[in-house]
PDB file of C-alpha atoms in Angstrom:
ATOM      1  CA  MET A 330      10.938  21.813  73.428  1.00 43.00           C
ATOM      2  CA  LYS A 331      10.248  20.282  70.311  1.00 46.00           C
ATOM      3  CA  ILE A 332       7.119  21.866  69.515  1.00 46.00           C
ATOM      4  CA  PHE A 333       6.792  23.574  65.682  1.00 47.00           C
ATOM      5  CA  GLN A 334      10.411  22.169  64.817  1.00 50.00           C
ATOM      6  CA  PRO A 335      11.153  20.124  61.825  1.00 53.00           C
ATOM      7  CA  LEU A 336      11.670  16.398  62.197  1.00 51.00           C
ATOM      8  CA  GLY A 337      15.156  15.539  61.710  1.00 56.00           C
ATOM      9  CA  SER A 338      15.781  12.326  59.524  1.00 55.00           C
ATOM     10  CA  GLN A 339      14.251  10.157  56.993  1.00 56.00           C
ATOM     11  CA  GLU A 340      13.913   7.044  59.718  1.00 57.00           C
ATOM     12  CA  GLU A 341      12.394  10.255  61.994  1.00 53.00           C
ATOM     13  CA  LYS A 342       9.443  10.983  59.402  1.00 52.00           C
ATOM     14  CA  ALA A 343       9.021   7.407  58.763  1.00 54.00           C
ATOM     15  CA  MET A 344       8.477   6.588  62.600  1.00 52.00           C
ATOM     16  CA  VAL A 345       6.102   9.663  62.941  1.00 48.00           C
ATOM     17  CA  THR A 346       4.431   8.265  59.937  1.00 49.00           C
ATOM     18  CA  GLU A 347       4.360   4.746  60.666  1.00 51.00           C
ATOM     19  CA  ASP A 348       2.827   5.342  64.267  1.00 50.00           C
ATOM     20  CA  ILE A 349      -0.222   7.855  62.911  1.00 50.00           C
ATOM     21  CA  PHE A 350      -1.506   4.936  60.268  1.00 51.00           C
ATOM     22  CA  GLN A 351      -0.627   1.720  62.407  1.00 51.00           C
ATOM     23  CA  GLU A 352      -4.159   2.118  63.594  1.00 57.00           C
ATOM     24  CA  ASN A 353      -5.444   2.386  60.308  1.00 64.00           C
ATOM     25  CA  GLU A 354      -9.400   2.961  60.872  1.00 68.00           C
ATOM     26  CA  GLU A 355     -11.228   2.387  57.605  1.00 76.00           C
ATOM     27  CA  ILE A 356     -13.122   5.140  56.006  1.00 81.00           C
ATOM     28  CA  LYS A 357     -16.932   3.889  55.025  1.00 84.00           C
ATOM     29  CA  LEU A 358     -17.435   4.270  51.024  1.00 88.00           C
ATOM     30  CA  ALA A 359     -20.076   6.853  50.026  1.00 87.00           C
ATOM     31  CA  THR A 360     -23.710   6.305  49.295  1.00 89.00           C
ATOM     32  CA  THR A 361     -25.611   7.611  46.736  1.00 91.00           C
ATOM     33  CA  THR A 362     -28.471   8.693  49.080  1.00 92.00           C
ATOM     34  CA  LYS A 363     -25.712  10.587  51.015  1.00 93.00           C
ATOM     35  CA  VAL A 364     -23.832  12.164  47.814  1.00 93.00           C
ATOM     36  CA  LYS A 365     -27.654  13.290  46.334  1.00 94.00           C
ATOM     37  CA  ASN A 366     -28.353  14.862  49.902  1.00 93.00           C
ATOM     38  CA  ILE A 367     -24.717  16.785  49.986  1.00 93.00           C
ATOM     39  CA  ILE A 368     -25.479  18.044  46.232  1.00 93.00           C
ATOM     40  CA  LYS A 369     -28.975  19.094  47.610  1.00 93.00           C
ATOM     41  CA  ASN A 370     -27.496  21.712  49.864  1.00 91.00           C
ATOM     42  CA  ILE A 371     -24.530  22.625  47.531  1.00 90.00           C
ATOM     43  CA  ASN A 372     -25.358  26.712  46.931  1.00 90.00           C
ATOM     44  CA  PRO A 373     -26.295  26.815  43.431  1.00 90.00           C
ATOM     45  CA  ASN A 374     -25.184  30.605  43.219  1.00 89.00           C
ATOM     46  CA  LYS A 375     -21.664  29.799  44.347  1.00 89.00           C
ATOM     47  CA  ALA A 376     -18.855  31.034  41.230  1.00 89.00           C
ATOM     48  CA  PRO A 377     -17.763  27.728  40.445  1.00 90.00           C
ATOM     49  CA  GLY A 378     -14.107  26.591  39.948  1.00 89.00           C
ATOM     50  CA  PHE A 379     -11.460  26.432  37.247  1.00 90.00           C
ATOM     51  CA  ASP A 380     -13.894  23.670  35.681  1.00 90.00           C
ATOM     52  CA  LEU A 381     -16.558  25.979  35.629  1.00 92.00           C
ATOM     53  CA  ILE A 382     -18.798  22.891  36.939  1.00 91.00           C
ATOM     54  CA  THR A 383     -21.241  24.960  39.204  1.00 92.00           C
ATOM     55  CA  GLY A 384     -23.754  23.370  41.901  1.00 91.00           C
ATOM     56  CA  GLU A 385     -26.481  23.968  39.800  1.00 93.00           C
ATOM     57  CA  ALA A 386     -25.544  21.819  36.990  1.00 93.00           C
ATOM     58  CA  LEU A 387     -24.614  19.112  40.087  1.00 92.00           C
ATOM     59  CA  GLN A 388     -28.105  19.039  40.835  1.00 93.00           C
ATOM     60  CA  GLN A 389     -29.927  18.617  37.608  1.00 94.00           C
ATOM     61  CA  LEU A 390     -27.801  15.734  37.037  1.00 93.00           C
ATOM     62  CA  PRO A 391     -29.670  12.625  36.461  1.00 94.00           C
ATOM     63  CA  ARG A 392     -29.439   9.628  38.976  1.00 93.00           C
ATOM     64  CA  ARG A 393     -27.001   7.628  36.781  1.00 95.00           C
ATOM     65  CA  ALA A 394     -24.411  10.581  37.065  1.00 94.00           C
ATOM     66  CA  ILE A 395     -24.701  11.041  40.516  1.00 94.00           C
ATOM     67  CA  VAL A 396     -24.081   6.680  41.066  1.00 95.00           C
ATOM     68  CA  LYS A 397     -20.864   7.517  38.259  1.00 95.00           C
ATOM     69  CA  ILE A 398     -19.642  10.433  41.235  1.00 94.00           C
ATOM     70  CA  THR A 399     -20.232   8.197  43.728  1.00 95.00           C
ATOM     71  CA  ASN A 400     -18.572   5.436  42.234  1.00 95.00           C
ATOM     72  CA  LEU A 401     -15.153   7.983  41.899  1.00 94.00           C
ATOM     73  CA  ILE A 402     -15.586   9.378  45.265  1.00 94.00           C
ATOM     74  CA  SER A 403     -16.078   5.429  46.999  1.00 93.00           C
ATOM     75  CA  ALA A 404     -12.906   4.704  44.766  1.00 92.00           C
ATOM     76  CA  ALA A 405     -11.042   7.599  45.968  1.00 92.00           C
ATOM     77  CA  PHE A 406     -12.214   6.849  49.363  1.00 90.00           C
ATOM     78  CA  ARG A 407     -10.713   3.231  49.217  1.00 89.00           C
ATOM     79  CA  LEU A 408      -7.500   4.303  47.363  1.00 89.00           C
ATOM     80  CA  LYS A 409      -6.658   6.986  50.129  1.00 88.00           C
ATOM     81  CA  TYR A 410      -6.321   9.380  46.893  1.00 90.00           C
ATOM     82  CA  VAL A 411      -7.982  12.816  46.350  1.00 91.00           C
ATOM     83  CA  PRO A 412      -7.521  13.380  42.512  1.00 91.00           C
ATOM     84  CA  ARG A 413      -5.222  15.988  41.232  1.00 91.00           C
ATOM     85  CA  LEU A 414      -7.752  18.161  39.800  1.00 91.00           C
ATOM     86  CA  TRP A 415      -9.819  18.238  42.690  1.00 91.00           C
ATOM     87  CA  LYS A 416      -6.834  20.114  44.320  1.00 90.00           C
ATOM     88  CA  VAL A 417      -6.480  22.538  42.020  1.00 91.00           C
ATOM     89  CA  ALA A 418      -8.454  25.953  43.152  1.00 91.00           C
ATOM     90  CA  GLU A 419      -8.268  29.014  41.687  1.00 91.00           C
ATOM     91  CA  VAL A 420      -7.744  32.175  44.112  1.00 92.00           C
ATOM     92  CA  ILE A 421      -9.034  35.571  43.436  1.00 91.00           C
ATOM     93  CA  MET A 422      -7.942  38.543  44.847  1.00 93.00           C
ATOM     94  CA  ILE A 423     -11.064  40.882  45.824  1.00 93.00           C
ATOM     95  CA  PRO A 424     -10.241  44.896  46.641  1.00 93.00           C
ATOM     96  CA  LYS A 425     -11.446  45.587  50.330  1.00 93.00           C
ATOM     97  CA  PRO A 426     -13.047  49.162  50.053  1.00 93.00           C
ATOM     98  CA  GLY A 427     -11.365  52.399  50.547  1.00 91.00           C
ATOM     99  CA  LYS A 428      -7.450  50.727  51.001  1.00 92.00           C
ATOM    100  CA  PRO A 429      -5.023  51.535  48.407  1.00 91.00           C
ATOM    101  CA  PRO A 430      -4.778  49.733  45.208  1.00 89.00           C
ATOM    102  CA  HIS A 431      -0.955  49.335  44.820  1.00 90.00           C
ATOM    103  CA  GLU A 432      -0.452  47.616  48.413  1.00 90.00           C
ATOM    104  CA  ALA A 433      -1.147  44.049  49.002  1.00 87.00           C
ATOM    105  CA  ALA A 434      -2.927  44.386  52.227  1.00 89.00           C
ATOM    106  CA  SER A 435      -5.386  45.746  49.997  1.00 91.00           C
ATOM    107  CA  TYR A 436      -6.775  42.644  48.802  1.00 93.00           C
ATOM    108  CA  ARG A 437      -8.950  39.759  50.630  1.00 93.00           C
ATOM    109  CA  PRO A 438      -8.254  36.724  48.541  1.00 92.00           C
ATOM    110  CA  ILE A 439     -11.060  34.031  47.646  1.00 91.00           C
ATOM    111  CA  LEU A 440     -10.526  30.547  46.838  1.00 91.00           C
ATOM    112  CA  LEU A 441     -12.505  29.206  43.936  1.00 92.00           C
ATOM    113  CA  GLN A 442     -12.369  25.530  44.090  1.00 92.00           C
ATOM    114  CA  PRO A 443     -13.973  22.694  41.815  1.00 93.00           C
ATOM    115  CA  VAL A 444     -17.553  22.087  42.831  1.00 93.00           C
ATOM    116  CA  MET A 445     -16.524  18.283  42.925  1.00 93.00           C
ATOM    117  CA  SER A 446     -13.347  18.584  45.331  1.00 93.00           C
ATOM    118  CA  LYS A 447     -16.735  20.476  47.997  1.00 92.00           C
ATOM    119  CA  LEU A 448     -18.448  17.530  47.404  1.00 93.00           C
ATOM    120  CA  PHE A 449     -15.319  15.321  48.058  1.00 94.00           C
ATOM    121  CA  GLU A 450     -14.323  17.552  51.534  1.00 93.00           C
ATOM    122  CA  LYS A 451     -17.992  17.094  52.887  1.00 93.00           C
ATOM    123  CA  LEU A 452     -18.584  13.812  52.552  1.00 93.00           C
ATOM    124  CA  LEU A 453     -14.716  13.018  53.883  1.00 92.00           C
ATOM    125  CA  ILE A 454     -15.618  15.284  56.926  1.00 89.00           C
ATOM    126  CA  LYS A 455     -18.381  13.778  58.035  1.00 89.00           C
ATOM    127  CA  ARG A 456     -16.484  10.393  58.073  1.00 88.00           C
ATOM    128  CA  LEU A 457     -13.001  11.671  59.588  1.00 86.00           C
ATOM    129  CA  LYS A 458     -15.357  13.257  62.452  1.00 84.00           C
ATOM    130  CA  PRO A 459     -16.404  10.414  64.319  1.00 84.00           C
ATOM    131  CA  ILE A 460     -13.242   8.475  64.087  1.00 84.00           C
ATOM    132  CA  ILE A 461     -10.729  11.907  65.716  1.00 81.00           C
ATOM    133  CA  GLU A 462     -13.650  12.468  68.323  1.00 80.00           C
ATOM    134  CA  ARG A 463     -13.638   8.177  69.271  1.00 83.00           C
ATOM    135  CA  LYS A 464     -10.030   8.462  69.109  1.00 81.00           C
ATOM    136  CA  ASN A 465      -9.644  11.903  70.865  1.00 78.00           C
ATOM    137  CA  LEU A 466      -6.909  12.970  68.130  1.00 79.00           C
ATOM    138  CA  ILE A 467      -7.556  16.547  69.066  1.00 77.00           C
ATOM    139  CA  LEU A 468      -6.309  17.994  72.098  1.00 75.00           C
ATOM    140  CA  ASN A 469      -8.635  19.500  74.778  1.00 71.00           C
ATOM    141  CA  HIS A 470      -7.186  22.611  74.170  1.00 69.00           C
ATOM    142  CA  GLN A 471      -7.515  23.033  70.502  1.00 74.00           C
ATOM    143  CA  PHE A 472     -10.312  25.694  69.819  1.00 73.00           C
ATOM    144  CA  GLY A 473      -9.818  26.379  66.274  1.00 71.00           C
ATOM    145  CA  PHE A 474     -11.990  24.552  63.605  1.00 69.00           C
ATOM    146  CA  ARG A 475     -14.217  21.982  66.047  1.00 74.00           C
ATOM    147  CA  SER A 476     -17.700  22.171  66.727  1.00 74.00           C
ATOM    148  CA  LYS A 477     -18.782  23.605  69.798  1.00 76.00           C
ATOM    149  CA  HIS A 478     -15.559  25.317  70.516  1.00 76.00           C
ATOM    150  CA  SER A 479     -15.406  28.748  69.968  1.00 76.00           C
ATOM    151  CA  THR A 480     -12.988  31.808  70.796  1.00 75.00           C
ATOM    152  CA  THR A 481     -14.920  32.537  73.364  1.00 79.00           C
ATOM    153  CA  ASP A 482     -14.588  29.944  74.908  1.00 79.00           C
ATOM    154  CA  LEU A 483     -10.967  29.976  75.101  1.00 78.00           C
ATOM    155  CA  VAL A 484     -11.052  33.575  76.384  1.00 81.00           C
ATOM    156  CA  HIS A 485     -13.458  32.091  79.369  1.00 82.00           C
ATOM    157  CA  ARG A 486     -10.595  29.386  80.086  1.00 80.00           C
ATOM    158  CA  ILE A 487      -7.768  31.900  79.865  1.00 80.00           C
ATOM    159  CA  THR A 488      -9.804  34.275  82.168  1.00 84.00           C
ATOM    160  CA  ASN A 489     -10.410  30.991  84.805  1.00 83.00           C
ATOM    161  CA  ILE A 490      -6.475  30.148  84.629  1.00 80.00           C
ATOM    162  CA  VAL A 491      -5.825  33.669  85.557  1.00 81.00           C
ATOM    163  CA  GLU A 492      -8.429  34.037  87.768  1.00 84.00           C
ATOM    164  CA  ASN A 493      -7.142  30.914  90.176  1.00 82.00           C
ATOM    165  CA  ALA A 494      -3.638  32.139  89.254  1.00 79.00           C
ATOM    166  CA  GLN A 495      -4.404  35.484  91.302  1.00 81.00           C
ATOM    167  CA  LYS A 496      -6.338  33.637  94.372  1.00 85.00           C
ATOM    168  CA  LYS A 497      -3.432  31.700  94.649  1.00 81.00           C
ATOM    169  CA  LYS A 498      -0.990  34.554  94.374  1.00 77.00           C
ATOM    170  CA  LYS A 499       0.822  33.206  91.633  1.00 73.00           C
ATOM    171  CA  PHE A 500       1.325  34.330  87.959  1.00 67.00           C
ATOM    172  CA  ALA A 501      -0.802  32.696  85.475  1.00 60.00           C
ATOM    173  CA  SER A 502       2.390  31.425  83.601  1.00 58.00           C
ATOM    174  CA  GLN A 503       3.274  29.624  86.536  1.00 49.00           C
ATOM    175  CA  SER A 504      -0.088  28.322  87.536  1.00 47.00           C
ATOM    176  CA  SER A 505      -1.235  26.326  84.833  1.00 53.00           C
ATOM    177  CA  TRP A 506       0.182  23.083  82.556  1.00 55.00           C
ATOM    178  CA  MET A 507      -2.483  23.942  80.228  1.00 56.00           C
ATOM    179  CA  TRP A 508      -1.833  28.128  79.839  1.00 52.00           C
ATOM    180  CA  ARG A 509       2.046  27.795  79.474  1.00 56.00           C
ATOM    181  CA  LYS A 510       0.948  25.130  76.502  1.00 59.00           C
ATOM    182  CA  LEU A 511      -1.574  27.939  74.868  1.00 57.00           C
ATOM    183  CA  LEU A 512       1.396  30.229  75.270  1.00 54.00           C
ATOM    184  CA  ILE A 513       3.497  28.420  73.462  1.00 55.00           C
ATOM    185  CA  ARG A 514       0.691  27.723  70.661  1.00 55.00           C
ATOM    186  CA  CYS A 515       0.477  31.317  70.129  1.00 52.00           C
ATOM    187  CA  GLY A 516       4.300  31.398  69.484  1.00 47.00           C
ATOM    188  CA  THR A 517       4.908  33.111  72.842  1.00 45.00           C
ATOM    189  CA  ARG A 518       6.816  32.094  75.767  1.00 45.00           C
ATOM    190  CA  ASP A 519       6.179  32.576  79.331  1.00 41.00           C
TER     191      ASP A 519
END
């Protein structure tokens, strides 16, 4: 099986990339109203990124500045380019209570992104989700990072597979293609 194996040649990589972008769908550009609504919902009390721009500062910008930000984000969508500074984040290590400070596992990393990066991501995901759903780009047994797909749902699905296998006097690993896929995705074998 070729799951989780690196692509071989440059040609193979180019073919995969070409397949993905063959049905290129344009992402709708940002509007000032949408940008303004997302800025309103940014938590002003969150710590700023390395640029020290806070959500509160963004919320106090005049309309003219929001129009400029909208143009900047729309240009990023149109050019399919994320500005390098929006990709930079600061990692802060927070000690876990009661853990020895000399061990790496005693810390929890917190990522502080620039507020412009957060704004861009929120606008982008609102545009990508409908495209992903319309084209069925995420497999049905993918539960992580999807709305209306919790780990509890996955446990119910696995339990159902096991119960059905028991009724048919089979091993669960033999009863379902999906069960095998789940095991492979989790890094185990049936």
